[in-house]
Amino acid sequence: MAGERGGSALRGGSGFSTATRLRAFGEEAAARVYRASTRRRTPRRGRLTGRAALLALVVCSLVVALAYPMRQWISQRAEIARLERQAEETGKAVEKLRDEKLRWQDPAYVERQAREHLHYVRPGEIGYTLLSPDREDGTQPGPDPARPNRND
């Protein structure tokens, strides 16, 4: 048959008709397709191809190249958050100090603080200091309770 002769019917077409050449060509094409399909059916070995190795190398190098900057970025974000909290707390402390400064500019507040903490009395008043039974060391706060404070 023409397919068994290795394609001689297609070459040197002097003795064969066109129909015979087309038939031989079809048989050879069918044989090639059959051989190709049987080759594909053999199980492929799971091996690392060159493209896959290159892809793995690129991915690994990207991971290594980005690991340190990402770690730095995360730590800097944490530092920024900490500093923002600290700034907020400092702002609140400044507000408290401003309020206290305004209170100290009031003469009534200054007088009350002097009376409470420094045991000041006005002229003509008698100041007394009460002993607290809760003190363990036996000391007495403020002036001697036996002698009242007199400012005449």
CSV table of C-alpha atoms in Angstrom, one decimal:
chain,number,residue,atom,x,y,z
A,1,MET,CA,0.0,0.0,0.0
A,2,ALA,CA,1.1,3.6,-0.5
A,3,GLY,CA,1.3,4.4,3.3
A,4,GLU,CA,3.6,1.5,3.9
A,5,ARG,CA,6.1,2.6,1.3
A,6,GLY,CA,6.8,5.7,3.4
A,7,GLY,CA,5.0,8.3,1.4
A,8,SER,CA,6.5,7.5,-2.0
A,9,ALA,CA,3.0,7.9,-3.6
A,10,LEU,CA,3.1,11.6,-2.7
A,11,ARG,CA,6.5,12.2,-4.1
A,12,GLY,CA,7.3,11.9,-7.8
A,13,GLY,CA,3.7,11.9,-8.8
A,14,SER,CA,4.2,10.7,-12.4
A,15,GLY,CA,2.4,7.3,-12.2
A,16,PHE,CA,-0.4,7.9,-9.8
A,17,SER,CA,-3.6,9.8,-10.2
A,18,THR,CA,-4.7,12.6,-8.0
A,19,ALA,CA,-7.2,10.5,-6.2
A,20,THR,CA,-4.6,7.9,-5.4
A,21,ARG,CA,-2.2,10.6,-4.1
A,22,LEU,CA,-4.9,12.1,-1.9
A,23,ARG,CA,-5.8,8.7,-0.5
A,24,ALA,CA,-2.1,8.0,0.3
A,25,PHE,CA,-1.8,11.4,1.8
A,26,GLY,CA,-4.8,10.9,4.0
A,27,GLU,CA,-3.5,7.5,5.2
A,28,GLU,CA,-0.1,9.0,6.1
A,29,ALA,CA,-1.8,11.9,8.0
A,30,ALA,CA,-4.0,9.5,9.9
A,31,ALA,CA,-1.0,7.4,10.8
A,32,ARG,CA,0.9,10.5,12.1
A,33,VAL,CA,-2.1,11.6,14.1
A,34,TYR,CA,-2.4,8.1,15.6
A,35,ARG,CA,1.2,8.0,16.6
A,36,ALA,CA,1.0,11.5,18.1
A,37,SER,CA,-2.1,10.5,20.2
A,38,THR,CA,-0.5,7.4,21.5
A,39,ARG,CA,2.6,9.3,22.5
A,40,ARG,CA,0.5,11.7,24.5
A,41,ARG,CA,-1.1,8.9,26.4
A,42,THR,CA,2.1,7.9,28.1
A,43,PRO,CA,2.2,9.3,31.6
A,44,ARG,CA,4.3,12.3,32.0
A,45,ARG,CA,6.9,12.4,34.7
A,46,GLY,CA,6.4,15.1,37.3
A,47,ARG,CA,9.6,17.0,36.8
A,48,LEU,CA,10.5,20.6,37.3
A,49,THR,CA,10.7,22.4,34.0
A,50,GLY,CA,13.0,25.2,33.3
A,51,ARG,CA,10.2,27.8,33.2
A,52,ALA,CA,8.8,26.5,36.5
A,53,ALA,CA,12.3,26.7,38.1
A,54,LEU,CA,12.7,30.2,36.8
A,55,LEU,CA,9.3,31.2,38.1
A,56,ALA,CA,10.1,29.7,41.5
A,57,LEU,CA,13.4,31.5,41.6
A,58,VAL,CA,11.7,34.9,40.8
A,59,VAL,CA,9.0,34.4,43.4
A,60,CYS,CA,11.6,33.4,46.1
A,61,SER,CA,13.8,36.4,45.2
A,62,LEU,CA,10.8,38.7,45.5
A,63,VAL,CA,9.9,37.3,48.9
A,64,VAL,CA,13.4,37.7,50.1
A,65,ALA,CA,13.7,41.2,48.7
A,66,LEU,CA,10.4,42.4,50.2
A,67,ALA,CA,10.6,40.7,53.6
A,68,TYR,CA,12.9,43.3,55.3
A,69,PRO,CA,11.1,46.4,53.9
A,70,MET,CA,7.7,44.9,54.9
A,71,ARG,CA,9.0,44.3,58.4
A,72,GLN,CA,10.3,47.8,58.6
A,73,TRP,CA,7.0,49.2,57.3
A,74,ILE,CA,5.0,47.3,59.9
A,75,SER,CA,7.2,48.4,62.8
A,76,GLN,CA,7.1,52.0,61.6
A,77,ARG,CA,3.3,51.9,61.4
A,78,ALA,CA,3.3,50.6,65.0
A,79,GLU,CA,5.6,53.4,66.1
A,80,ILE,CA,3.4,56.0,64.4
A,81,ALA,CA,0.4,54.6,66.2
A,82,ARG,CA,2.2,54.8,69.5
A,83,LEU,CA,3.4,58.3,68.9
A,84,GLU,CA,-0.2,59.4,67.9
A,85,ARG,CA,-1.5,58.0,71.2
A,86,GLN,CA,1.3,59.7,73.1
A,87,ALA,CA,0.5,63.1,71.4
A,88,GLU,CA,-3.2,62.7,72.2
A,89,GLU,CA,-2.4,62.0,75.9
A,90,THR,CA,0.0,65.0,76.0
A,91,GLY,CA,-2.6,67.2,74.5
A,92,LYS,CA,-5.1,66.2,77.2
A,93,ALA,CA,-2.4,66.9,79.9
A,94,VAL,CA,-1.8,70.4,78.4
A,95,GLU,CA,-5.5,71.1,78.5
A,96,LYS,CA,-5.6,70.1,82.2
A,97,LEU,CA,-2.7,72.3,83.0
A,98,ARG,CA,-4.3,75.3,81.2
A,99,ASP,CA,-7.4,74.8,83.2
A,100,GLU,CA,-5.4,74.7,86.4
A,101,LYS,CA,-3.5,77.8,85.4
A,102,LEU,CA,-6.8,79.6,84.9
A,103,ARG,CA,-8.0,78.4,88.4
A,104,TRP,CA,-4.8,79.7,90.0
A,105,GLN,CA,-5.5,83.2,88.6
A,106,ASP,CA,-8.7,83.3,90.7
A,107,PRO,CA,-8.0,84.9,94.1
A,108,ALA,CA,-10.8,82.8,95.8
A,109,TYR,CA,-9.2,79.6,94.6
A,110,VAL,CA,-5.8,80.7,95.8
A,111,GLU,CA,-7.2,81.6,99.2
A,112,ARG,CA,-9.0,78.2,99.5
A,113,GLN,CA,-5.8,76.3,98.6
A,114,ALA,CA,-3.8,78.3,101.2
A,115,ARG,CA,-6.4,77.5,103.9
A,116,GLU,CA,-6.6,73.8,103.0
A,117,HIS,CA,-3.0,72.9,102.4
A,118,LEU,CA,-1.0,75.5,104.3
A,119,HIS,CA,-3.4,76.0,107.2
A,120,TYR,CA,-3.5,79.8,106.8
A,121,VAL,CA,-6.1,81.8,108.7
A,122,ARG,CA,-7.3,85.3,108.3
A,123,PRO,CA,-6.6,87.9,111.0
A,124,GLY,CA,-9.0,87.4,113.9
A,125,GLU,CA,-9.8,83.8,113.1
A,126,ILE,CA,-8.7,80.8,115.2
A,127,GLY,CA,-7.4,77.8,113.3
A,128,TYR,CA,-7.6,74.3,114.7
A,129,THR,CA,-6.0,71.1,113.5
A,130,LEU,CA,-7.6,67.8,114.2
A,131,LEU,CA,-5.6,64.8,114.9
A,132,SER,CA,-6.3,61.8,112.8
A,133,PRO,CA,-6.4,58.5,114.6
A,134,ASP,CA,-5.4,56.7,111.4
A,135,ARG,CA,-1.8,57.8,111.5
A,136,GLU,CA,0.5,54.9,112.5
A,137,ASP,CA,3.7,56.8,113.1
A,138,GLY,CA,2.2,59.0,115.9
A,139,THR,CA,3.2,62.3,114.2
A,140,GLN,CA,0.9,65.1,114.0
A,141,PRO,CA,0.2,67.0,110.8
A,142,GLY,CA,0.5,70.8,110.8
A,143,PRO,CA,1.0,73.0,113.8
A,144,ASP,CA,0.7,72.0,117.4
A,145,PRO,CA,-3.0,71.3,118.3
A,146,ALA,CA,-2.5,72.4,121.9
A,147,ARG,CA,-1.7,75.9,120.8
A,148,PRO,CA,-4.3,77.4,118.4
A,149,ASN,CA,-3.1,79.7,115.7
A,150,ARG,CA,-4.0,83.2,116.4
A,151,ASN,CA,-3.5,86.1,114.1
A,152,ASP,CA,-4.7,89.2,115.9
